[in-house]
Each structure stands twice: as C-alpha cells, then as structure tokens.
C-alpha cells in the first residue's frame, strides 16, 4: 500500500513537472513568434518606411537627379497639406511631416516603382531644390514649347494638362475642369488655372522648376509647396543679409560698399508673387558689378 | 459520502493550482514579450537615427544656406561668409523652429577649421563656425571634411563638418 502511494505520488509530481515544462516551451514559442511578427496592424512597418523614405528624400534634396524607387511591392503614398505643412502617409498609415523638403506630386501615388526627380529653383540664386514624385504620365499639350526635359519625360497618356500662353492671370483657355498652365517662356512667369476655363482663383508661380511642379500637383499640394518655397526664399534673404554684413565688416570693398546696400534693397523686394525676369536681371547685374569692382559677389 | 467530498475538494484544489500556474506562466511570457519588443524598437530607433545623422552630413554640405558660389555658379565648397554668425543672426524665432525640425535630433552641428588664417578679421580668422546647438556636448560625432571658401580673399581652407547626436 505504501509502495502504491509512493508510486502515485511520483506520478503526480512527474505530471506537474511535465505540465510546467511543456507550458513554458509552448509559451516561449508563442512569444518568439509574436516578437518576430508583431507589426501593430502595419503601423510599425509604415512608420519605419516613412522615416527611411524621409532620409532618402533628404539625400535627393541637395542634388540634381532623376531616378526610380523600387519598393518590390505595391505601396500607396499619399501627400497632403495640413496647416501649411506638407505631410505624407504610407499605405494609409501615420502622417509624417516633410519639414525641410519641398515636394510636388499628385495627391496619391500607387505602385511598386515610383519616379523621383529634382530641380533647383533659381531666383536667380538657388533658393531651394524641388523634389518631384510621380507614378503616371500625363497627356500634356504644350502650346508654348517650353522645351523642359522633365516635362517631355512626363508626356504620355493620362490626365489632361494644357500649357498655354500667359494671359494676364485670366483663365480663358481649355475645358472646364481641365488643368491649364499659362506660362511665359521668356519671363518664366506663369499661373495655373486648376479648374480650367473660368477658374476665378488662379495661382501664380515663377520659374521652370515650379512649372514642372504645376504639371504634377493639385491645387492644395501646389499651394502648400509654394508657401514652403516662399518661406525658404525669406530665409535665403536673411542668409544673404548676414553674408553682406560679414563682407562689409571685412572691409575689403570699402570704396564700393554701397553696392552691397543697393543689392540688398533690391533683394528685399523679392516676394514669391512678385518675382519677375526684370528683378532677376537687376540682381544679376548688381552681382556682376560687384565682381567688376573687385568685390566679392553676394551669390 | 465523506470520501466523495474529499475527492471533490482535492480536484478543486488541483484545478486552482493549474490555473495559478497558467496565469503565472502567461504573465512571465507577456513581460518577456514586451521587453523584447521594446528592445527591438530601440534598435530600430538607433539605426534610423544613425542613418539620419549620416545623411545630414550630405544635406548640410549641399544646402544653399551654406554652399559657396562665384557669380551664381555653385562650387563644391562652403561659404565662410555665410557660415559666420549663422547661428547668432539667422536662428531666431520662426526660423529657429524651422531648423529645429530639420536638425532637431542633433545636439550640435559645427565646422572646425583646420589651421585657420591668423589675424583679427572675424570671419576670416574664425576657428570654428557654429551652425546649430552647442559644440561638443553629448553623443556620437559624425564628421566629414569640407572645403571652406573665403570669398573676399578668394582662398580656401579645409574644415571638418561635425554633427553630434545621441542614438
């Protein structure tokens, strides 16, 4: 009887030990599986991809390039404006602000391969590099003959875009609802009628770089990018003001130091809606004058 | 009857103990799971910050705020007359917020000039140019050599662009 009791006791103890060890092994496997595959409903991957895309776009920001990003699988990039800040989402998750970058793109891009290009915005000094992102081509009718290579690369079948002559901020070309860009190739001034004919609120722009952005973007994204460009222009004016002060303090251009003052007065009249070819040429000439007089140029 | 009651009580006891052991194992697993997940997130954060700081070195070298140019044509150098007093005169108010968003993770960004010019002519003789934050605080230092151009004097010096930040 005692022997039977002992055997029973050993069996019970063995059962307990076995159950606990088996339980620990099962839970360890489950924890390992969970740690390897946790993605918090896709948020973690989206967040990591957003950060890495932001770093990649930072690299593009300061060079001139044209390339294709291959993600190996379909992704959806959504660009939008939130309180004057440009943001993007990946696969509908987690909006990330693109702080220092000025991006022109359609509001939604889908695909495994995404095109990226950059171009400098010169006014006449380089104020910023614009980044262009797109997935599809556009049915561009270029009545002006812009000759811009990137615009030629965007031509294909897709959304209609008409590039027409500059008409004093009047939207009187194209069809209702069709985007019409009015552009003067010689002065580089333009405006966009996003709603086509009879659009009452055209948006002005300056420069080839913005013309390319006008082809790609919708109204909200274009205005957002334009406001960011304006912010950058104002910062560059302060940078040149600081440079001018340092050059004047250095005293190597004492006889012609007034030229720096004239230059800065001209530069301070630059605003994003008033830039035109005459102002650009004046700044260029003043800059050249400084060099001709043996002084350091402002840019 | 008495034996049946005893048996019932024993079985209840056993079931309770099984449940208790199960809950303890579950709690331990959850603690281990969250610990490992947290460590993985920390590793990912370090990796991303490392990439960010390395990328920032290239970004700063190409920014029009610092890039040198001669009569509109940009060159592969940084302009000393733009760098000098940049932190003191430009980084104010909303512009400071703007650069906080670009450089925010970095504790300090500066350029040390190798063998600066001698004399007392401020931007020419500056031994370093502060761009953001404070020089030599906490964290790892990422650096790259850069060419610094002094437009008044049409001379060049070598500098080291440094970014210090914690991972």
Tab-separated table of C-alpha atoms in Angstrom:
chain	number	residue	atom	x	y	z
A	1	UNK	CA	0.000	0.000	0.000
A	2	UNK	CA	2.830	2.340	0.929
A	3	UNK	CA	4.590	1.417	-2.292
A	4	UNK	CA	1.429	2.132	-4.265
A	5	UNK	CA	1.112	5.516	-2.545
A	6	UNK	CA	4.711	6.354	-3.351
A	7	UNK	CA	4.250	5.419	-6.992
A	8	UNK	CA	1.112	7.550	-7.155
A	9	UNK	CA	2.963	10.462	-5.546
A	10	UNK	CA	5.809	10.187	-8.028
A	11	UNK	CA	3.334	10.060	-10.912
A	12	UNK	CA	1.557	13.207	-9.706
A	13	UNK	CA	4.844	15.054	-9.254
A	14	UNK	CA	6.018	13.943	-12.665
A	15	UNK	CA	2.749	15.149	-14.196
A	16	UNK	CA	3.212	18.579	-12.646
A	17	UNK	CA	6.792	18.928	-13.771
A	18	UNK	CA	5.904	17.767	-17.266
A	19	UNK	CA	2.968	20.195	-17.477
A	20	UNK	CA	5.026	23.150	-16.323
A	21	UNK	CA	7.918	22.393	-18.705
A	22	UNK	CA	5.514	21.851	-21.620
A	23	UNK	CA	3.700	25.074	-20.727
A	24	UNK	CA	6.949	27.052	-20.636
A	25	UNK	CA	8.031	25.659	-24.001
A	26	UNK	CA	4.675	26.455	-25.626
A	27	UNK	CA	4.637	29.990	-24.236
A	28	UNK	CA	8.271	30.568	-25.311
A	29	UNK	CA	7.423	29.553	-28.853
A	30	UNK	CA	4.361	31.826	-28.866
A	31	UNK	CA	6.355	34.795	-27.516
A	32	UNK	CA	9.111	34.254	-30.084
A	33	UNK	CA	6.553	34.062	-32.881
A	34	UNK	CA	4.778	37.197	-31.626
A	35	UNK	CA	8.012	39.245	-31.312
A	36	UNK	CA	9.124	38.260	-34.827
A	37	UNK	CA	5.807	39.063	-36.447
A	38	UNK	CA	4.342	41.912	-34.456
A	39	UNK	CA	3.593	44.847	-36.649
A	40	UNK	CA	0.871	46.501	-34.606
A	41	UNK	CA	-1.527	46.338	-37.539
A	42	UNK	CA	1.061	47.590	-40.046
A	43	UNK	CA	1.896	50.757	-38.100
A	44	UNK	CA	5.459	49.769	-37.268
A	45	UNK	CA	6.422	48.953	-40.881
A	46	UNK	CA	4.698	52.066	-42.179
A	47	UNK	CA	6.499	54.211	-39.628
A	48	UNK	CA	9.915	52.727	-40.419
A	49	UNK	CA	9.360	53.048	-44.184
A	50	UNK	CA	8.215	56.664	-43.672
A	51	UNK	CA	11.390	57.522	-41.736
A	52	UNK	CA	13.614	55.814	-44.290
A	53	UNK	CA	11.818	57.487	-47.192
A	54	UNK	CA	12.255	60.837	-45.433
A	55	UNK	CA	16.007	60.185	-45.098
A	56	UNK	CA	16.191	59.150	-48.756
A	57	UNK	CA	14.336	62.255	-49.897
A	58	UNK	CA	16.706	64.383	-47.767
A	59	UNK	CA	19.537	62.947	-49.802
A	60	UNK	CA	17.819	63.914	-53.036
A	61	UNK	CA	17.092	67.402	-51.803
A	62	UNK	CA	20.524	68.871	-52.404
A	63	UNK	CA	21.488	67.206	-55.689
A	64	UNK	CA	20.064	67.197	-59.174
A	65	UNK	CA	18.918	63.771	-60.074
A	66	UNK	CA	16.294	61.612	-61.701
A	67	UNK	CA	15.747	58.052	-60.565
A	68	UNK	CA	13.241	55.335	-59.779
A	69	UNK	CA	12.489	53.996	-56.302
A	70	UNK	CA	11.689	50.301	-56.406
A	71	UNK	CA	9.823	49.053	-53.322
A	72	UNK	CA	9.435	45.441	-54.557
A	73	UNK	CA	5.781	45.537	-53.613
A	74	UNK	CA	2.831	47.858	-54.183
A	75	UNK	CA	2.645	50.791	-51.841
A	76	UNK	CA	0.366	53.783	-51.653
A	77	UNK	CA	1.918	57.169	-50.963
A	78	UNK	CA	-0.429	59.967	-50.100
A	79	UNK	CA	0.738	63.584	-49.996
A	80	UNK	CA	-1.412	66.203	-48.330
A	81	UNK	CA	-1.268	69.603	-46.711
A	82	UNK	CA	-2.082	70.072	-43.032
A	83	UNK	CA	-1.854	73.630	-41.621
A	84	UNK	CA	0.661	74.642	-44.282
A	85	UNK	CA	2.797	71.606	-43.518
A	86	UNK	CA	3.407	69.037	-46.215
A	87	UNK	CA	2.881	65.510	-44.957
A	88	UNK	CA	2.816	62.052	-46.420
A	89	UNK	CA	1.272	58.731	-45.482
A	90	UNK	CA	2.326	55.258	-46.492
A	91	UNK	CA	-0.437	52.720	-47.054
A	92	UNK	CA	-2.858	54.963	-45.233
A	93	UNK	CA	-0.837	54.878	-42.001
A	94	UNK	CA	0.796	57.592	-39.920
A	95	UNK	CA	1.225	61.010	-41.485
A	96	UNK	CA	4.835	62.238	-41.460
A	97	UNK	CA	5.786	65.873	-41.993
A	98	UNK	CA	8.395	66.601	-44.651
A	99	UNK	CA	9.915	69.542	-42.817
A	100	UNK	CA	12.692	70.835	-44.983
A	101	UNK	CA	11.710	69.395	-48.326
A	102	UNK	CA	9.518	70.980	-50.993
A	103	UNK	CA	7.712	68.205	-52.814
A	104	UNK	CA	5.492	68.437	-55.866
A	105	UNK	CA	3.453	65.347	-56.548
A	106	UNK	CA	-0.071	64.119	-57.235
A	107	UNK	CA	-2.020	63.619	-54.012
A	108	UNK	CA	-1.977	59.813	-54.356
A	109	UNK	CA	0.748	57.644	-55.831
A	110	UNK	CA	0.414	53.913	-56.140
A	111	UNK	CA	2.754	51.266	-57.386
A	112	UNK	CA	5.928	49.366	-56.693
A	113	UNK	CA	8.064	51.768	-58.757
A	114	UNK	CA	7.969	55.494	-58.092
A	115	UNK	CA	9.779	58.174	-60.092
A	116	UNK	CA	11.776	60.854	-58.294
A	117	UNK	CA	13.496	63.863	-59.794
A	118	UNK	CA	14.852	67.151	-58.506
A	119	UNK	CA	15.463	70.579	-59.976
A	120	UNK	CA	16.889	73.791	-58.495
A	121	UNK	CA	14.642	76.818	-58.062
A	122	UNK	CA	16.780	79.787	-59.089
A	123	UNK	CA	15.666	83.311	-58.265
A	124	UNK	CA	18.440	83.976	-59.516
A	125	UNK	CA	20.419	82.280	-56.756
A	126	UNK	CA	19.411	78.743	-55.822
A	127	UNK	CA	16.829	79.180	-53.072
A	128	UNK	CA	15.826	75.527	-52.852
A	129	UNK	CA	15.744	72.220	-54.652
A	130	UNK	CA	12.310	70.940	-55.512
A	131	UNK	CA	11.583	67.228	-55.360
A	132	UNK	CA	9.142	65.758	-57.869
A	133	UNK	CA	7.482	62.419	-57.264
A	134	UNK	CA	5.114	60.714	-59.673
A	135	UNK	CA	3.905	57.325	-60.850
A	136	UNK	CA	1.909	58.022	-64.016
A	137	UNK	CA	2.365	60.034	-67.177
A	138	UNK	CA	0.265	62.986	-68.283
A	139	UNK	CA	-1.417	63.893	-71.544
A	140	UNK	CA	0.407	67.211	-71.871
A	141	UNK	CA	-0.407	69.562	-74.708
A	142	UNK	CA	2.399	72.099	-74.752
A	143	UNK	CA	1.288	75.055	-76.885
A	144	UNK	CA	4.137	77.221	-75.569
A	145	UNK	CA	7.011	74.916	-76.460
A	146	UNK	CA	8.598	75.053	-73.014
A	147	UNK	CA	11.444	72.736	-74.015
A	148	UNK	CA	11.745	71.492	-70.421
A	149	UNK	CA	13.222	67.987	-70.491
A	150	UNK	CA	11.405	66.736	-67.407
A	151	UNK	CA	8.055	67.857	-68.838
A	152	UNK	CA	8.843	65.944	-72.021
A	153	UNK	CA	9.555	62.876	-69.863
A	154	UNK	CA	6.125	63.230	-68.244
A	155	UNK	CA	4.288	63.101	-71.584
A	156	UNK	CA	2.171	60.061	-72.208
A	157	UNK	CA	-1.410	59.004	-71.749
A	158	UNK	CA	-3.059	60.140	-68.551
A	159	UNK	CA	-4.659	63.215	-67.033
A	160	UNK	CA	-5.013	66.156	-69.418
A	161	UNK	CA	-2.782	69.154	-68.842
A	162	UNK	CA	-2.640	72.107	-71.195
A	163	UNK	CA	0.306	74.520	-71.218
A	164	UNK	CA	-0.867	77.695	-72.841
A	165	UNK	CA	0.247	81.287	-73.336
A	166	UNK	CA	0.385	83.761	-70.446
A	167	UNK	CA	-2.820	85.833	-70.446
A	168	UNK	CA	-2.530	88.340	-67.568
A	169	UNK	CA	-3.902	85.996	-64.913
A	170	UNK	CA	-7.031	85.223	-66.936
A	171	UNK	CA	-8.333	81.668	-67.175
A	172	UNK	CA	-9.860	81.602	-70.623
A	173	UNK	CA	-8.337	78.523	-72.245
A	174	UNK	CA	-9.021	74.848	-72.200
A	175	UNK	CA	-12.061	72.963	-70.977
A	176	UNK	CA	-13.848	73.429	-67.680
A	177	UNK	CA	-12.259	71.198	-65.043
A	178	UNK	CA	-9.097	70.621	-67.076
A	179	UNK	CA	-5.853	71.957	-65.582
A	180	UNK	CA	-4.420	74.783	-67.679
A	181	UNK	CA	-0.984	76.239	-67.028
A	182	UNK	CA	-0.335	79.646	-68.540
A	183	UNK	CA	3.382	80.250	-68.954
A	184	UNK	CA	5.635	82.850	-70.496
A	185	UNK	CA	8.804	81.078	-71.605
A	186	UNK	CA	10.816	84.324	-71.794
A	187	UNK	CA	9.952	85.845	-68.429
A	188	UNK	CA	9.424	82.436	-66.691
A	189	UNK	CA	6.239	83.776	-65.129
A	190	UNK	CA	3.134	81.678	-65.035
A	191	UNK	CA	-0.140	80.900	-63.358
A	192	UNK	CA	-2.278	77.793	-63.050
A	193	UNK	CA	-5.995	77.509	-63.610
A	194	UNK	CA	-6.663	74.270	-61.739
A	195	UNK	CA	-10.338	74.307	-62.645
A	196	UNK	CA	-9.687	75.159	-66.262
A	197	UNK	CA	-11.678	77.803	-68.037
A	198	UNK	CA	-13.387	80.362	-65.769
A	199	UNK	CA	-11.297	79.405	-62.721
A	200	UNK	CA	-11.605	82.517	-60.532
A	201	UNK	CA	-8.595	81.766	-58.391
A	202	UNK	CA	-5.517	81.117	-60.493
A	203	UNK	CA	-2.225	80.604	-58.650
A	204	UNK	CA	0.874	82.497	-59.743
A	205	UNK	CA	4.320	80.974	-59.898
A	206	UNK	CA	7.815	81.713	-61.166
A	207	UNK	CA	10.434	79.567	-62.777
A	208	UNK	CA	10.793	76.369	-64.739
A	209	UNK	CA	11.107	74.383	-61.529
A	210	UNK	CA	7.641	75.497	-60.444
A	211	UNK	CA	6.266	74.879	-63.922
A	212	UNK	CA	7.203	71.198	-63.566
A	213	UNK	CA	5.520	71.158	-60.153
A	214	UNK	CA	2.417	72.710	-61.673
A	215	UNK	CA	2.053	69.760	-64.056
A	216	UNK	CA	2.223	67.194	-61.234
A	217	UNK	CA	0.341	68.761	-58.328
A	218	UNK	CA	-3.230	69.508	-57.460
A	219	UNK	CA	-4.248	72.889	-56.015
A	220	UNK	CA	-3.736	72.142	-52.289
A	221	UNK	CA	-0.365	70.441	-52.683
A	222	UNK	CA	0.880	73.129	-55.066
A	223	UNK	CA	-0.126	75.944	-52.701
A	224	UNK	CA	1.492	74.128	-49.787
A	225	UNK	CA	4.745	73.634	-51.697
A	226	UNK	CA	4.635	77.238	-52.916
A	227	UNK	CA	4.246	78.516	-49.326
A	228	UNK	CA	7.220	76.405	-48.262
A	229	UNK	CA	9.226	77.817	-51.174
A	230	UNK	CA	8.265	81.324	-50.021
A	231	UNK	CA	9.476	80.502	-46.504
A	232	UNK	CA	12.776	79.277	-47.933
A	233	UNK	CA	13.128	82.400	-50.063
A	234	UNK	CA	12.735	84.590	-46.969
A	235	UNK	CA	15.369	82.557	-45.137
A	236	UNK	CA	17.782	82.922	-48.053
A	237	UNK	CA	17.263	86.707	-47.972
A	238	UNK	CA	18.360	86.681	-44.327
A	239	UNK	CA	21.331	84.438	-45.174
A	240	UNK	CA	22.487	86.907	-47.820
A	241	UNK	CA	21.887	89.811	-45.445
A	242	UNK	CA	24.226	88.109	-42.961
A	243	UNK	CA	26.750	87.438	-45.711
A	244	UNK	CA	26.621	91.060	-46.819
A	245	UNK	CA	27.240	92.229	-43.222
A	246	UNK	CA	30.249	89.927	-42.923
A	247	UNK	CA	31.687	91.075	-46.255
A	248	UNK	CA	31.164	94.739	-45.356
A	249	UNK	CA	32.771	94.223	-41.923
A	250	UNK	CA	35.761	92.579	-43.565
A	251	UNK	CA	36.369	95.966	-45.186
A	252	UNK	CA	37.951	94.749	-48.395
A	253	UNK	CA	35.451	96.572	-50.567
A	254	UNK	CA	35.329	99.949	-48.827
A	255	UNK	CA	35.150	102.051	-51.993
A	256	UNK	CA	32.140	100.156	-53.347
A	257	UNK	CA	30.438	99.020	-50.161
A	258	UNK	CA	27.308	100.988	-51.189
A	259	UNK	CA	26.772	98.398	-53.944
A	260	UNK	CA	26.001	95.806	-51.275
A	261	UNK	CA	23.321	98.112	-49.894
A	262	UNK	CA	21.780	98.597	-53.322
A	263	UNK	CA	21.860	94.848	-53.893
A	264	UNK	CA	20.135	94.061	-50.586
A	265	UNK	CA	17.473	96.722	-51.168
A	266	UNK	CA	16.690	95.071	-54.493
A	267	UNK	CA	16.739	91.578	-52.989
A	268	UNK	CA	14.375	92.604	-50.196
A	269	UNK	CA	11.720	93.469	-52.796
A	270	UNK	CA	11.672	89.827	-53.895
A	271	UNK	CA	8.461	88.056	-52.921
A	272	UNK	CA	7.169	84.847	-54.360
A	273	UNK	CA	4.286	86.545	-56.137
A	274	UNK	CA	6.288	89.462	-57.476
A	275	UNK	CA	9.393	87.730	-58.823
A	276	UNK	CA	9.861	88.517	-62.471
A	277	UNK	CA	12.622	88.460	-65.033
A	278	UNK	CA	13.399	92.176	-64.611
A	279	UNK	CA	14.150	91.783	-60.910
A	280	UNK	CA	16.236	88.690	-61.609
A	281	UNK	CA	18.238	90.521	-64.275
A	282	UNK	CA	18.750	93.522	-61.963
A	283	UNK	CA	20.130	91.293	-59.239
A	284	UNK	CA	22.369	89.541	-61.742
A	285	UNK	CA	23.720	92.853	-62.989
A	286	UNK	CA	24.317	94.180	-59.478
A	287	UNK	CA	26.129	90.948	-58.606
A	288	UNK	CA	28.308	91.274	-61.699
A	289	UNK	CA	29.002	94.932	-60.848
A	290	UNK	CA	30.416	93.866	-57.512
A	291	UNK	CA	32.773	91.425	-59.209
A	292	UNK	CA	33.760	94.007	-61.811
A	293	UNK	CA	34.670	96.421	-58.989
A	294	UNK	CA	36.883	93.770	-57.361
A	295	UNK	CA	34.453	92.941	-54.551
A	296	UNK	CA	33.144	89.542	-53.536
A	297	UNK	CA	29.803	88.735	-55.156
A	298	UNK	CA	26.782	88.222	-52.929
A	299	UNK	CA	25.967	84.935	-54.688
B	1	UNK	CA	-20.005	10.404	1.106
B	2	UNK	CA	-17.162	11.717	3.162
B	3	UNK	CA	-14.691	10.210	0.660
B	4	UNK	CA	-16.532	11.787	-2.303
B	5	UNK	CA	-16.383	15.235	-0.698
B	6	UNK	CA	-12.703	14.830	-0.053
B	7	UNK	CA	-12.116	13.818	-3.659
B	8	UNK	CA	-14.083	16.828	-4.928
B	9	UNK	CA	-12.101	19.199	-2.766
B	10	UNK	CA	-8.877	17.682	-3.966
B	11	UNK	CA	-9.876	18.124	-7.591
B	12	UNK	CA	-10.874	21.735	-7.000
B	13	UNK	CA	-7.524	22.295	-5.393
B	14	UNK	CA	-5.710	20.755	-8.312
B	15	UNK	CA	-7.667	22.818	-10.865
B	16	UNK	CA	-6.962	26.006	-8.907
B	17	UNK	CA	-3.269	25.225	-8.831
B	18	UNK	CA	-3.257	24.530	-12.575
B	19	UNK	CA	-4.944	27.868	-13.220
B	20	UNK	CA	-2.490	29.652	-10.947
B	21	UNK	CA	0.492	28.136	-12.727
B	22	UNK	CA	-1.061	29.014	-16.092
B	23	UNK	CA	-1.556	32.668	-15.088
B	24	UNK	CA	1.993	32.902	-13.742
B	25	UNK	CA	3.382	31.482	-17.000
B	26	UNK	CA	1.203	33.864	-19.018
B	27	UNK	CA	2.404	36.891	-17.029
B	28	UNK	CA	6.030	35.886	-17.408
B	29	UNK	CA	5.530	35.439	-21.181
B	30	UNK	CA	3.927	38.853	-21.544
B	31	UNK	CA	6.765	40.524	-19.625
B	32	UNK	CA	9.321	38.770	-21.823
B	33	UNK	CA	7.360	39.682	-24.994
B	34	UNK	CA	7.099	43.395	-24.174
B	35	UNK	CA	10.729	43.513	-23.099
B	36	UNK	CA	11.932	42.023	-26.383
B	37	UNK	CA	9.613	44.231	-28.457
B	38	UNK	CA	10.846	47.326	-26.639
B	39	UNK	CA	14.473	46.330	-27.260
B	40	UNK	CA	13.704	45.791	-30.949
B	41	UNK	CA	12.116	49.243	-31.196
B	42	UNK	CA	15.167	50.776	-29.502
B	43	UNK	CA	17.465	49.056	-32.030
B	44	UNK	CA	15.355	50.302	-34.933
B	45	UNK	CA	15.354	53.828	-33.493
B	46	UNK	CA	19.159	53.749	-33.194
B	47	UNK	CA	19.504	52.531	-36.761
B	48	UNK	CA	17.237	55.243	-38.119
B	49	UNK	CA	18.958	57.999	-36.136
B	50	UNK	CA	22.338	56.723	-37.326
B	51	UNK	CA	21.144	56.942	-40.947
B	52	UNK	CA	19.671	60.364	-40.286
B	53	UNK	CA	22.895	61.819	-38.895
B	54	UNK	CA	24.972	60.339	-41.712
B	55	UNK	CA	22.513	61.705	-44.274
B	56	UNK	CA	22.504	65.098	-42.577
B	57	UNK	CA	26.228	65.492	-43.319
B	58	UNK	CA	25.464	65.364	-47.052
B	59	UNK	CA	22.390	67.536	-46.707
B	60	UNK	CA	24.250	70.320	-44.890
B	61	UNK	CA	27.068	70.265	-47.451
B	62	UNK	CA	24.534	70.902	-50.204
B	63	UNK	CA	22.223	73.432	-48.523
B	64	UNK	CA	22.060	76.779	-50.371
B	65	UNK	CA	22.325	78.463	-46.927
B	66	UNK	CA	25.975	77.369	-46.738
B	67	UNK	CA	27.027	76.463	-50.259
B	68	UNK	CA	29.629	78.686	-51.902
B	69	UNK	CA	29.166	80.232	-55.328
B	70	UNK	CA	31.019	82.564	-57.624
B	71	UNK	CA	28.826	84.814	-59.759
B	72	UNK	CA	25.917	82.439	-59.474
B	73	UNK	CA	27.857	79.260	-60.247
B	74	UNK	CA	27.907	76.909	-57.256
B	75	UNK	CA	31.036	75.070	-56.300
B	76	UNK	CA	31.915	72.115	-54.076
B	77	UNK	CA	32.644	74.184	-51.006
B	78	UNK	CA	31.006	76.028	-48.140
B	79	UNK	CA	30.976	79.798	-47.894
B	80	UNK	CA	32.699	81.139	-44.762
B	81	UNK	CA	30.904	84.491	-45.042
B	82	UNK	CA	27.532	82.678	-44.916
B	83	UNK	CA	28.623	80.399	-42.070
B	84	UNK	CA	29.950	83.150	-39.824
B	85	UNK	CA	27.293	84.277	-37.338
B	86	UNK	CA	24.719	81.983	-38.936
B	87	UNK	CA	23.650	80.623	-35.554
B	88	UNK	CA	23.589	84.053	-33.908
B	89	UNK	CA	21.829	86.024	-36.627
B	90	UNK	CA	19.660	83.564	-38.540
B	91	UNK	CA	18.494	81.066	-35.920
B	92	UNK	CA	15.847	83.229	-34.316
B	93	UNK	CA	12.074	83.000	-33.801
B	94	UNK	CA	10.232	81.041	-36.502
B	95	UNK	CA	13.446	80.345	-38.389
B	96	UNK	CA	14.834	78.618	-35.312
B	97	UNK	CA	11.737	76.372	-35.315
B	98	UNK	CA	12.314	75.653	-38.996
B	99	UNK	CA	15.856	74.426	-38.340
B	100	UNK	CA	14.787	72.636	-35.147
B	101	UNK	CA	12.644	70.486	-37.384
B	102	UNK	CA	15.497	69.780	-39.790
B	103	UNK	CA	18.315	69.292	-37.283
B	104	UNK	CA	16.193	68.558	-34.210
B	105	UNK	CA	17.738	65.245	-33.148
B	106	UNK	CA	21.269	66.647	-33.265
B	107	UNK	CA	22.737	68.191	-30.105
B	108	UNK	CA	25.255	70.256	-32.060
B	109	UNK	CA	26.422	70.971	-35.606
B	110	UNK	CA	29.600	72.935	-36.284
B	111	UNK	CA	32.608	73.170	-38.566
B	112	UNK	CA	36.148	73.154	-37.168
B	113	UNK	CA	38.622	74.951	-39.405
B	114	UNK	CA	41.972	73.236	-39.836
B	115	UNK	CA	44.762	75.800	-39.471
B	116	UNK	CA	42.639	78.974	-39.714
B	117	UNK	CA	44.042	82.225	-41.054
B	118	UNK	CA	45.707	84.396	-38.448
B	119	UNK	CA	44.796	87.999	-37.667
B	120	UNK	CA	41.755	89.664	-36.157
B	121	UNK	CA	39.345	89.788	-39.038
B	122	UNK	CA	36.370	87.848	-37.599
B	123	UNK	CA	35.067	85.592	-40.360
B	124	UNK	CA	38.491	85.078	-41.839
B	125	UNK	CA	40.088	84.079	-38.547
B	126	UNK	CA	37.272	82.088	-37.034
B	127	UNK	CA	38.477	78.727	-35.705
B	128	UNK	CA	35.047	77.210	-36.000
B	129	UNK	CA	31.592	78.019	-37.351
B	130	UNK	CA	28.609	77.079	-35.210
B	131	UNK	CA	25.581	76.047	-37.214
B	132	UNK	CA	23.198	74.600	-34.658
B	133	UNK	CA	23.076	73.676	-30.988
B	134	UNK	CA	26.207	73.584	-28.885
B	135	UNK	CA	29.685	72.389	-29.716
B	136	UNK	CA	30.889	69.174	-28.075
B	137	UNK	CA	28.003	68.191	-25.844
B	138	UNK	CA	26.707	64.624	-25.625
B	139	UNK	CA	26.556	61.808	-28.124
B	140	UNK	CA	28.418	60.343	-31.038
B	141	UNK	CA	30.165	62.648	-33.505
B	142	UNK	CA	29.646	62.159	-37.227
B	143	UNK	CA	32.095	64.106	-39.355
B	144	UNK	CA	33.144	64.761	-42.927
B	145	UNK	CA	35.895	67.000	-44.367
B	146	UNK	CA	34.685	70.043	-46.274
B	147	UNK	CA	36.292	72.821	-48.256
B	148	UNK	CA	35.653	76.329	-46.910
B	149	UNK	CA	35.825	79.281	-49.269
B	150	UNK	CA	36.568	82.845	-48.142
B	151	UNK	CA	35.047	84.983	-50.941
B	152	UNK	CA	36.756	88.267	-50.020
B	153	UNK	CA	40.157	86.680	-50.121
B	154	UNK	CA	39.427	84.056	-52.754
B	155	UNK	CA	41.111	81.471	-50.545
B	156	UNK	CA	40.227	78.008	-49.349
B	157	UNK	CA	40.733	76.123	-46.107
B	158	UNK	CA	39.888	72.583	-45.051
B	159	UNK	CA	37.307	72.179	-42.332
B	160	UNK	CA	35.620	69.273	-40.603
B	161	UNK	CA	31.837	69.384	-40.531
B	162	UNK	CA	30.688	67.671	-37.328
B	163	UNK	CA	27.297	66.545	-36.129
B	164	UNK	CA	26.908	65.350	-32.562
B	165	UNK	CA	23.833	63.458	-31.544
B	166	UNK	CA	22.597	60.731	-29.244
B	167	UNK	CA	21.213	57.497	-30.623
